[in-house]
């Protein structure tokens, strides 16, 4: 699938501001950036973890996907994201391999990325995100 690396692990949290100190102060990870992503109805905080990141996600809407995930399963790991070179080619390959994608086209993600998710029922219970970084 042209996966370059694990880009990040997404962790759903109820209160971003109360969780940041765990990753920054207790674990010593660098808080790289915070951002609101209106298309996904979340506030995010990204921490550097080696060559990857930890993304904390707080819902900005009680009907948003993160709020619903927390309501259903509680706080914790929400998704695993893989960086790909060409998201449309990766989407075609994923579909050809039997994965159900949650969108026909990639959406804007944090940091100017393009993203799409694969339904967990086709990935043995793991919500997988494909991420294409912006062109430099």
CSV table of N, CA and C in Angstrom, one decimal:
chain,number,residue,atom,x,y,z
A,1,UNK,N,0.8,-1.2,0.0
A,1,UNK,CA,0.0,0.0,0.0
A,1,UNK,C,0.9,1.3,0.0
A,2,UNK,N,2.1,1.1,-0.2
A,2,UNK,CA,2.9,2.3,-0.2
A,2,UNK,C,2.9,3.0,1.2
A,3,UNK,N,2.8,2.3,2.3
A,3,UNK,CA,2.8,2.9,3.6
A,3,UNK,C,4.3,3.3,3.9
A,4,UNK,N,4.5,4.5,4.3
A,4,UNK,CA,5.8,5.0,4.6
A,4,UNK,C,6.2,4.7,6.0
A,5,UNK,N,5.3,4.9,7.0
A,5,UNK,CA,5.5,4.6,8.4
A,5,UNK,C,4.2,4.8,9.2
A,6,UNK,N,4.3,4.5,10.4
A,6,UNK,CA,3.2,4.8,11.3
A,6,UNK,C,3.3,6.3,11.5
A,7,UNK,N,2.3,7.1,11.2
A,7,UNK,CA,2.3,8.5,11.3
A,7,UNK,C,2.0,8.9,12.8
A,8,UNK,N,0.9,8.4,13.3
A,8,UNK,CA,0.5,8.7,14.7
A,8,UNK,C,-0.5,7.7,15.2
A,9,UNK,N,-0.6,7.7,16.5
A,9,UNK,CA,-1.7,7.0,17.2
A,9,UNK,C,-2.7,8.1,17.7
A,10,UNK,N,-3.9,8.0,17.4
A,10,UNK,CA,-4.9,8.9,17.9
A,10,UNK,C,-5.6,8.4,19.2
A,11,UNK,N,-5.6,9.3,20.2
A,11,UNK,CA,-6.2,9.0,21.5
A,11,UNK,C,-7.4,9.9,21.8
A,12,UNK,N,-8.6,9.3,21.9
A,12,UNK,CA,-9.8,10.1,22.2
A,12,UNK,C,-9.8,10.5,23.7
A,13,UNK,N,-10.0,11.8,24.0
A,13,UNK,CA,-10.0,12.3,25.4
A,13,UNK,C,-11.2,13.2,25.6
A,14,UNK,N,-11.7,13.2,26.8
A,14,UNK,CA,-12.9,14.1,27.1
A,14,UNK,C,-12.4,15.6,27.2
A,15,UNK,N,-11.2,15.8,27.9
A,15,UNK,CA,-10.8,17.1,28.2
A,15,UNK,C,-9.3,17.2,27.8
A,16,UNK,N,-9.0,17.8,26.7
A,16,UNK,CA,-7.7,17.9,26.2
A,16,UNK,C,-6.7,18.6,27.2
A,17,UNK,N,-7.2,19.7,27.7
A,17,UNK,CA,-6.3,20.5,28.6
A,17,UNK,C,-5.9,19.7,29.9
A,18,UNK,N,-6.7,18.8,30.3
A,18,UNK,CA,-6.3,18.0,31.5
A,18,UNK,C,-5.4,16.9,31.2
A,19,UNK,N,-5.4,16.5,29.9
A,19,UNK,CA,-4.6,15.3,29.5
A,19,UNK,C,-3.2,15.7,29.0
A,20,UNK,N,-3.1,16.9,28.5
A,20,UNK,CA,-1.8,17.4,28.0
A,20,UNK,C,-0.7,17.2,29.0
A,21,UNK,N,-0.8,17.6,30.3
A,21,UNK,CA,0.3,17.4,31.2
A,21,UNK,C,0.8,16.0,31.4
A,22,UNK,N,-0.1,15.0,31.1
A,22,UNK,CA,0.4,13.6,31.2
A,22,UNK,C,1.4,13.3,30.2
A,23,UNK,N,1.2,13.7,29.0
A,23,UNK,CA,2.1,13.4,27.9
A,23,UNK,C,3.3,14.4,27.9
A,24,UNK,N,3.1,15.7,28.3
A,24,UNK,CA,4.2,16.7,28.3
A,24,UNK,C,5.0,16.6,29.5
A,25,UNK,N,4.4,16.6,30.7
A,25,UNK,CA,5.1,16.7,31.9
A,25,UNK,C,5.5,15.3,32.5
A,26,UNK,N,4.6,14.4,32.5
A,26,UNK,CA,4.9,13.0,33.1
A,26,UNK,C,5.8,12.2,32.2
A,27,UNK,N,5.5,12.3,30.8
A,27,UNK,CA,6.2,11.4,29.9
A,27,UNK,C,7.4,12.2,29.2
A,28,UNK,N,7.3,13.5,29.3
A,28,UNK,CA,8.4,14.3,28.7
A,28,UNK,C,8.4,14.5,27.2
A,29,UNK,N,7.2,14.3,26.6
A,29,UNK,CA,7.1,14.4,25.2
A,29,UNK,C,6.9,15.9,24.8
A,30,UNK,N,7.5,16.3,23.6
A,30,UNK,CA,7.3,17.6,23.2
A,30,UNK,C,6.0,17.9,22.5
A,31,UNK,N,5.3,18.9,23.0
A,31,UNK,CA,4.0,19.3,22.5
A,31,UNK,C,4.3,20.1,21.2
A,32,UNK,N,4.1,19.5,20.0
A,32,UNK,CA,4.5,20.1,18.8
A,32,UNK,C,3.5,21.2,18.3
A,33,UNK,N,2.2,20.8,18.4
A,33,UNK,CA,1.2,21.8,17.9
A,33,UNK,C,-0.2,21.4,18.5
A,34,UNK,N,-1.0,22.4,18.5
A,34,UNK,CA,-2.4,22.2,18.8
A,34,UNK,C,-3.2,22.8,17.6
A,35,UNK,N,-4.3,22.2,17.3
A,35,UNK,CA,-5.1,22.7,16.2
A,35,UNK,C,-6.5,22.2,16.3
A,36,UNK,N,-7.4,23.1,15.8
A,36,UNK,CA,-8.8,22.6,15.7
A,36,UNK,C,-9.1,22.2,14.2
A,37,UNK,N,-9.7,21.1,14.0
A,37,UNK,CA,-10.0,20.6,12.7
A,37,UNK,C,-11.6,20.5,12.6
A,38,UNK,N,-12.1,21.6,12.0
A,38,UNK,CA,-13.6,21.7,11.9
A,38,UNK,C,-14.3,20.6,11.2
A,39,UNK,N,-13.6,20.1,10.1
A,39,UNK,CA,-14.2,19.0,9.3
A,39,UNK,C,-14.4,17.7,10.1
A,40,UNK,N,-13.6,17.5,11.2
A,40,UNK,CA,-13.7,16.3,12.0
A,40,UNK,C,-14.3,16.7,13.4
A,41,UNK,N,-14.6,17.9,13.6
A,41,UNK,CA,-15.2,18.4,14.9
A,41,UNK,C,-14.4,18.0,16.1
A,42,UNK,N,-13.0,18.3,16.0
A,42,UNK,CA,-12.1,18.0,17.1
A,42,UNK,C,-11.1,19.2,17.3
A,43,UNK,N,-10.6,19.2,18.5
A,43,UNK,CA,-9.4,19.9,18.9
A,43,UNK,C,-8.3,18.8,19.0
A,44,UNK,N,-7.1,19.1,18.5
A,44,UNK,CA,-6.0,18.1,18.6
A,44,UNK,C,-4.8,18.7,19.3
A,45,UNK,N,-4.0,17.8,19.9
A,45,UNK,CA,-2.7,18.2,20.4
A,45,UNK,C,-1.8,17.1,19.9
A,46,UNK,N,-0.7,17.5,19.2
A,46,UNK,CA,0.3,16.5,18.7
A,46,UNK,C,1.6,16.5,19.5
A,47,UNK,N,2.0,15.3,19.9
A,47,UNK,CA,3.2,15.2,20.6
A,47,UNK,C,4.2,14.4,19.8
A,48,UNK,N,5.5,14.8,19.8
A,48,UNK,CA,6.5,14.1,19.1
A,48,UNK,C,6.9,12.8,19.9
A,49,UNK,N,6.9,11.7,19.2
A,49,UNK,CA,7.3,10.4,19.8
A,49,UNK,C,8.2,9.7,18.9
A,50,UNK,N,9.5,10.0,18.9
A,50,UNK,CA,10.4,9.5,17.9
A,50,UNK,C,10.1,10.0,16.5
A,51,UNK,N,10.0,9.0,15.6
A,51,UNK,CA,9.6,9.4,14.2
A,51,UNK,C,8.1,9.5,14.0
A,52,UNK,N,7.3,9.3,15.0
A,52,UNK,CA,5.9,9.3,14.9
A,52,UNK,C,5.3,10.3,15.9
A,53,UNK,N,4.0,10.3,16.0
A,53,UNK,CA,3.4,11.3,16.9
A,53,UNK,C,2.3,10.6,17.7
A,54,UNK,N,1.9,11.2,18.8
A,54,UNK,CA,0.7,10.9,19.6
A,54,UNK,C,-0.3,12.1,19.3
A,55,UNK,N,-1.5,11.8,18.9
A,55,UNK,CA,-2.5,12.8,18.7
A,55,UNK,C,-3.6,12.6,19.7
A,56,UNK,N,-3.8,13.6,20.5
A,56,UNK,CA,-4.9,13.6,21.5
A,56,UNK,C,-6.0,14.3,20.8
A,57,UNK,N,-7.2,13.8,20.9
A,57,UNK,CA,-8.4,14.3,20.2
A,57,UNK,C,-9.5,14.6,21.2
A,58,UNK,N,-10.0,15.8,21.2
A,58,UNK,CA,-11.2,16.2,22.0
A,58,UNK,C,-12.3,16.7,21.1
A,59,UNK,N,-13.5,16.2,21.3
A,59,UNK,CA,-14.6,16.6,20.5
A,59,UNK,C,-15.0,18.0,20.7
A,60,UNK,N,-15.3,18.7,19.6
A,60,UNK,CA,-15.9,20.1,19.8
A,60,UNK,C,-17.4,20.1,19.6
A,61,UNK,N,-18.0,18.9,19.4
A,61,UNK,CA,-19.4,18.8,19.2
A,61,UNK,C,-19.9,17.5,19.8
A,62,UNK,N,-20.9,17.6,20.6
A,62,UNK,CA,-21.4,16.4,21.3
A,62,UNK,C,-21.9,15.3,20.4
A,63,UNK,N,-22.1,15.7,19.1
A,63,UNK,CA,-22.6,14.7,18.1
A,63,UNK,C,-21.4,14.3,17.2
A,64,UNK,N,-20.2,14.8,17.4
A,64,UNK,CA,-19.0,14.5,16.6
A,64,UNK,C,-18.5,13.1,16.8
A,65,UNK,N,-17.7,12.6,15.9
A,65,UNK,CA,-17.2,11.2,15.9
A,65,UNK,C,-16.4,10.9,17.2
A,66,UNK,N,-15.7,11.8,17.7
A,66,UNK,CA,-14.9,11.5,18.9
A,66,UNK,C,-15.8,11.4,20.1
A,67,UNK,N,-16.8,12.3,20.2
A,67,UNK,CA,-17.7,12.3,21.3
A,67,UNK,C,-18.5,11.0,21.3
A,68,UNK,N,-18.9,10.5,20.1
A,68,UNK,CA,-19.6,9.3,20.0
A,68,UNK,C,-18.7,8.1,20.4
A,69,UNK,N,-17.5,8.1,19.9
A,69,UNK,CA,-16.5,7.0,20.3
A,69,UNK,C,-16.3,6.9,21.8
A,70,UNK,N,-16.2,8.1,22.4
A,70,UNK,CA,-16.0,8.1,23.9
A,70,UNK,C,-17.2,7.6,24.6
A,71,UNK,N,-18.4,8.0,24.1
A,71,UNK,CA,-19.7,7.5,24.7
A,71,UNK,C,-19.8,6.0,24.6
A,72,UNK,N,-19.4,5.5,23.5
A,72,UNK,CA,-19.5,4.0,23.2
A,72,UNK,C,-18.4,3.2,23.9
A,73,UNK,N,-17.1,3.7,23.8
A,73,UNK,CA,-16.0,2.8,24.3
A,73,UNK,C,-15.2,3.5,25.4
A,74,UNK,N,-15.5,4.7,25.7
A,74,UNK,CA,-14.6,5.4,26.7
A,74,UNK,C,-13.4,6.1,26.1
A,75,UNK,N,-12.6,6.7,26.9
A,75,UNK,CA,-11.4,7.4,26.5
A,75,UNK,C,-10.4,6.3,26.1
A,76,UNK,N,-9.5,6.6,25.2
A,76,UNK,CA,-8.4,5.7,24.9
A,76,UNK,C,-8.0,5.7,23.4
A,77,UNK,N,-7.3,4.7,23.0
A,77,UNK,CA,-6.8,4.7,21.6
A,77,UNK,C,-8.0,4.7,20.7
A,78,UNK,N,-8.0,5.6,19.8
A,78,UNK,CA,-9.1,5.7,18.8
A,78,UNK,C,-8.8,5.2,17.4
A,79,UNK,N,-7.5,5.5,17.0
A,79,UNK,CA,-7.1,5.0,15.6
A,79,UNK,C,-5.6,5.0,15.5
A,80,UNK,N,-5.2,4.2,14.5
A,80,UNK,CA,-3.8,4.2,14.1
A,80,UNK,C,-3.7,4.8,12.7
A,81,UNK,N,-2.8,5.7,12.5
A,81,UNK,CA,-2.6,6.4,11.2
A,81,UNK,C,-1.3,6.0,10.5
A,82,UNK,N,-1.4,5.7,9.2
A,82,UNK,CA,-0.3,5.4,8.4
A,82,UNK,C,0.0,6.5,7.4
A,83,UNK,N,1.2,6.9,7.2
A,83,UNK,CA,1.5,7.9,6.2
A,83,UNK,C,1.7,7.2,4.9
A,84,UNK,N,1.1,7.7,3.8
A,84,UNK,CA,1.2,7.2,2.5
A,84,UNK,C,1.7,8.3,1.6
A,85,UNK,N,2.3,7.9,0.5
A,85,UNK,CA,2.8,8.9,-0.5
A,85,UNK,C,1.7,9.5,-1.3
A,86,UNK,N,0.8,8.7,-1.8
A,86,UNK,CA,-0.3,9.1,-2.7
A,86,UNK,C,-1.6,8.5,-2.1
A,87,UNK,N,-2.4,9.4,-1.5
A,87,UNK,CA,-3.6,8.9,-0.8
A,87,UNK,C,-4.6,8.3,-1.8
A,88,UNK,N,-4.8,8.8,-2.9
A,88,UNK,CA,-5.7,8.2,-3.9
A,88,UNK,C,-5.3,6.8,-4.3
A,89,UNK,N,-4.0,6.7,-4.6
A,89,UNK,CA,-3.5,5.3,-5.0
A,89,UNK,C,-3.7,4.4,-3.8
A,90,UNK,N,-3.4,4.8,-2.6
A,90,UNK,CA,-3.5,4.0,-1.4
A,90,UNK,C,-5.0,3.6,-1.2
A,91,UNK,N,-5.9,4.6,-1.4
A,91,UNK,CA,-7.3,4.3,-1.3
A,91,UNK,C,-7.8,3.2,-2.3
A,92,UNK,N,-7.3,3.3,-3.6
A,92,UNK,CA,-7.6,2.3,-4.6
A,92,UNK,C,-7.1,0.9,-4.2
A,93,UNK,N,-5.9,0.9,-3.7
A,93,UNK,CA,-5.3,-0.4,-3.2
A,93,UNK,C,-6.1,-1.0,-2.1
A,94,UNK,N,-6.5,-0.1,-1.1
A,94,UNK,CA,-7.2,-0.6,0.1
A,94,UNK,C,-8.6,-1.1,-0.3
A,95,UNK,N,-9.3,-0.4,-1.2
A,95,UNK,CA,-10.6,-0.9,-1.7
A,95,UNK,C,-10.4,-2.3,-2.5
A,96,UNK,N,-9.4,-2.3,-3.3
A,96,UNK,CA,-9.1,-3.6,-4.1
A,96,UNK,C,-8.8,-4.7,-3.1
A,97,UNK,N,-8.3,-4.5,-2.0
A,97,UNK,CA,-8.0,-5.5,-1.0
A,97,UNK,C,-9.2,-5.8,-0.1
A,98,UNK,N,-10.3,-5.1,-0.3
A,98,UNK,CA,-11.5,-5.4,0.5
A,98,UNK,C,-11.8,-4.5,1.7
A,99,UNK,N,-11.0,-3.4,1.8
A,99,UNK,CA,-11.3,-2.5,2.9
A,99,UNK,C,-12.4,-1.6,2.5
A,100,UNK,N,-13.3,-1.3,3.5
A,100,UNK,CA,-14.4,-0.3,3.3
A,100,UNK,C,-13.9,1.0,3.8
A,101,UNK,N,-13.8,2.0,2.9
A,101,UNK,CA,-13.4,3.4,3.3
A,101,UNK,C,-14.6,4.2,3.7
A,102,UNK,N,-14.4,5.1,4.7
A,102,UNK,CA,-15.6,5.8,5.2
A,102,UNK,C,-15.9,7.1,4.4
A,103,UNK,N,-15.1,7.3,3.3
A,103,UNK,CA,-15.4,8.4,2.4
A,103,UNK,C,-14.9,8.1,1.0
A,104,UNK,N,-15.6,8.7,0.0
A,104,UNK,CA,-15.2,8.5,-1.4
A,104,UNK,C,-14.0,9.3,-1.7
A,105,UNK,N,-13.8,10.4,-1.1
A,105,UNK,CA,-12.6,11.3,-1.3
A,105,UNK,C,-11.9,11.6,0.0
A,106,UNK,N,-10.6,11.9,-0.1
A,106,UNK,CA,-9.9,12.3,1.2
A,106,UNK,C,-10.4,13.6,1.7
A,107,UNK,N,-10.4,13.8,3.0
A,107,UNK,CA,-10.8,15.0,3.6
A,107,UNK,C,-9.6,15.8,4.1
A,108,UNK,N,-9.7,17.1,4.3
A,108,UNK,CA,-8.6,17.9,5.0
A,108,UNK,C,-8.4,17.4,6.4
A,109,UNK,N,-7.2,17.2,6.8
A,109,UNK,CA,-6.9,16.8,8.2
A,109,UNK,C,-6.0,17.8,8.8
A,110,UNK,N,-5.5,17.5,10.0
A,110,UNK,CA,-4.6,18.4,10.8
A,110,UNK,C,-3.3,18.7,10.0
A,111,UNK,N,-2.8,19.9,10.1
A,111,UNK,CA,-1.5,20.2,9.5
A,111,UNK,C,-1.5,20.2,8.0
A,112,UNK,N,-2.7,20.4,7.3
A,112,UNK,CA,-2.7,20.5,5.9
A,112,UNK,C,-2.7,19.1,5.2
A,113,UNK,N,-2.9,18.0,6.0
A,113,UNK,CA,-2.9,16.7,5.4
A,113,UNK,C,-4.2,16.4,4.7
A,114,UNK,N,-4.1,15.3,3.9
A,114,UNK,CA,-5.3,14.7,3.4
A,114,UNK,C,-5.5,13.4,4.1
A,115,UNK,N,-6.7,13.0,4.5
A,115,UNK,CA,-6.9,11.8,5.3
A,115,UNK,C,-8.2,11.1,4.8
A,116,UNK,N,-8.2,9.8,5.1
A,116,UNK,CA,-9.4,8.9,4.9
A,116,UNK,C,-9.2,7.8,5.9
A,117,UNK,N,-10.4,7.3,6.4
A,117,UNK,CA,-10.4,6.2,7.4
A,117,UNK,C,-11.0,5.0,6.7
A,118,UNK,N,-10.5,3.8,7.2
A,118,UNK,CA,-11.0,2.5,6.8
A,118,UNK,C,-11.9,2.0,8.0
A,119,UNK,N,-13.0,1.5,7.6
A,119,UNK,CA,-14.0,1.0,8.7
A,119,UNK,C,-13.4,-0.1,9.5
A,120,UNK,N,-13.5,-0.1,10.8
A,120,UNK,CA,-12.9,-1.1,11.6
A,120,UNK,C,-13.5,-2.5,11.4
A,121,UNK,N,-14.7,-2.6,10.8
A,121,UNK,CA,-15.2,-4.0,10.6
A,121,UNK,C,-14.5,-4.7,9.5
A,122,UNK,N,-13.7,-3.9,8.7
A,122,UNK,CA,-12.9,-4.5,7.6
A,122,UNK,C,-11.4,-4.6,7.9
A,123,UNK,N,-11.1,-4.2,9.1
A,123,UNK,CA,-9.7,-4.2,9.6
A,123,UNK,C,-9.5,-4.9,10.9
A,124,UNK,N,-10.4,-5.8,11.2
A,124,UNK,CA,-10.4,-6.6,12.5
A,124,UNK,C,-10.4,-5.7,13.7
A,125,UNK,N,-11.3,-4.7,13.7
A,125,UNK,CA,-11.5,-3.9,14.9
A,125,UNK,C,-10.7,-2.7,15.1
A,126,UNK,N,-9.8,-2.4,14.1
A,126,UNK,CA,-8.9,-1.2,14.3
A,126,UNK,C,-9.3,-0.1,13.3
A,127,UNK,N,-9.6,1.1,13.8
A,127,UNK,CA,-9.9,2.2,12.9
A,127,UNK,C,-8.6,2.6,12.3
A,128,UNK,N,-8.4,2.5,11.0
A,128,UNK,CA,-7.1,2.9,10.4
A,128,UNK,C,-7.3,4.2,9.6
A,129,UNK,N,-6.4,5.1,9.7
A,129,UNK,CA,-6.4,6.3,9.0
A,129,UNK,C,-5.2,6.3,8.0
A,130,UNK,N,-5.5,6.7,6.8
A,130,UNK,CA,-4.4,6.9,5.8
A,130,UNK,C,-4.2,8.4,5.7
A,131,UNK,N,-2.9,8.8,5.7
A,131,UNK,CA,-2.5,10.2,5.8
A,131,UNK,C,-1.5,10.6,4.7
A,132,UNK,N,-1.8,11.6,3.9
A,132,UNK,CA,-0.9,12.1,2.9
A,132,UNK,C,-0.5,13.5,3.4
A,133,UNK,N,0.8,13.7,3.6
A,133,UNK,CA,1.4,15.0,4.1
A,133,UNK,C,1.3,16.0,2.9
A,134,UNK,N,1.2,17.3,3.3
A,134,UNK,CA,1.2,18.3,2.2
A,134,UNK,C,2.5,18.3,1.4
A,135,UNK,N,2.4,18.6,0.2
A,135,UNK,CA,3.6,18.7,-0.7
A,135,UNK,C,4.5,19.9,-0.2
A,136,UNK,N,5.8,19.6,-0.2
A,136,UNK,CA,6.7,20.7,0.2
A,136,UNK,C,7.1,21.6,-0.9
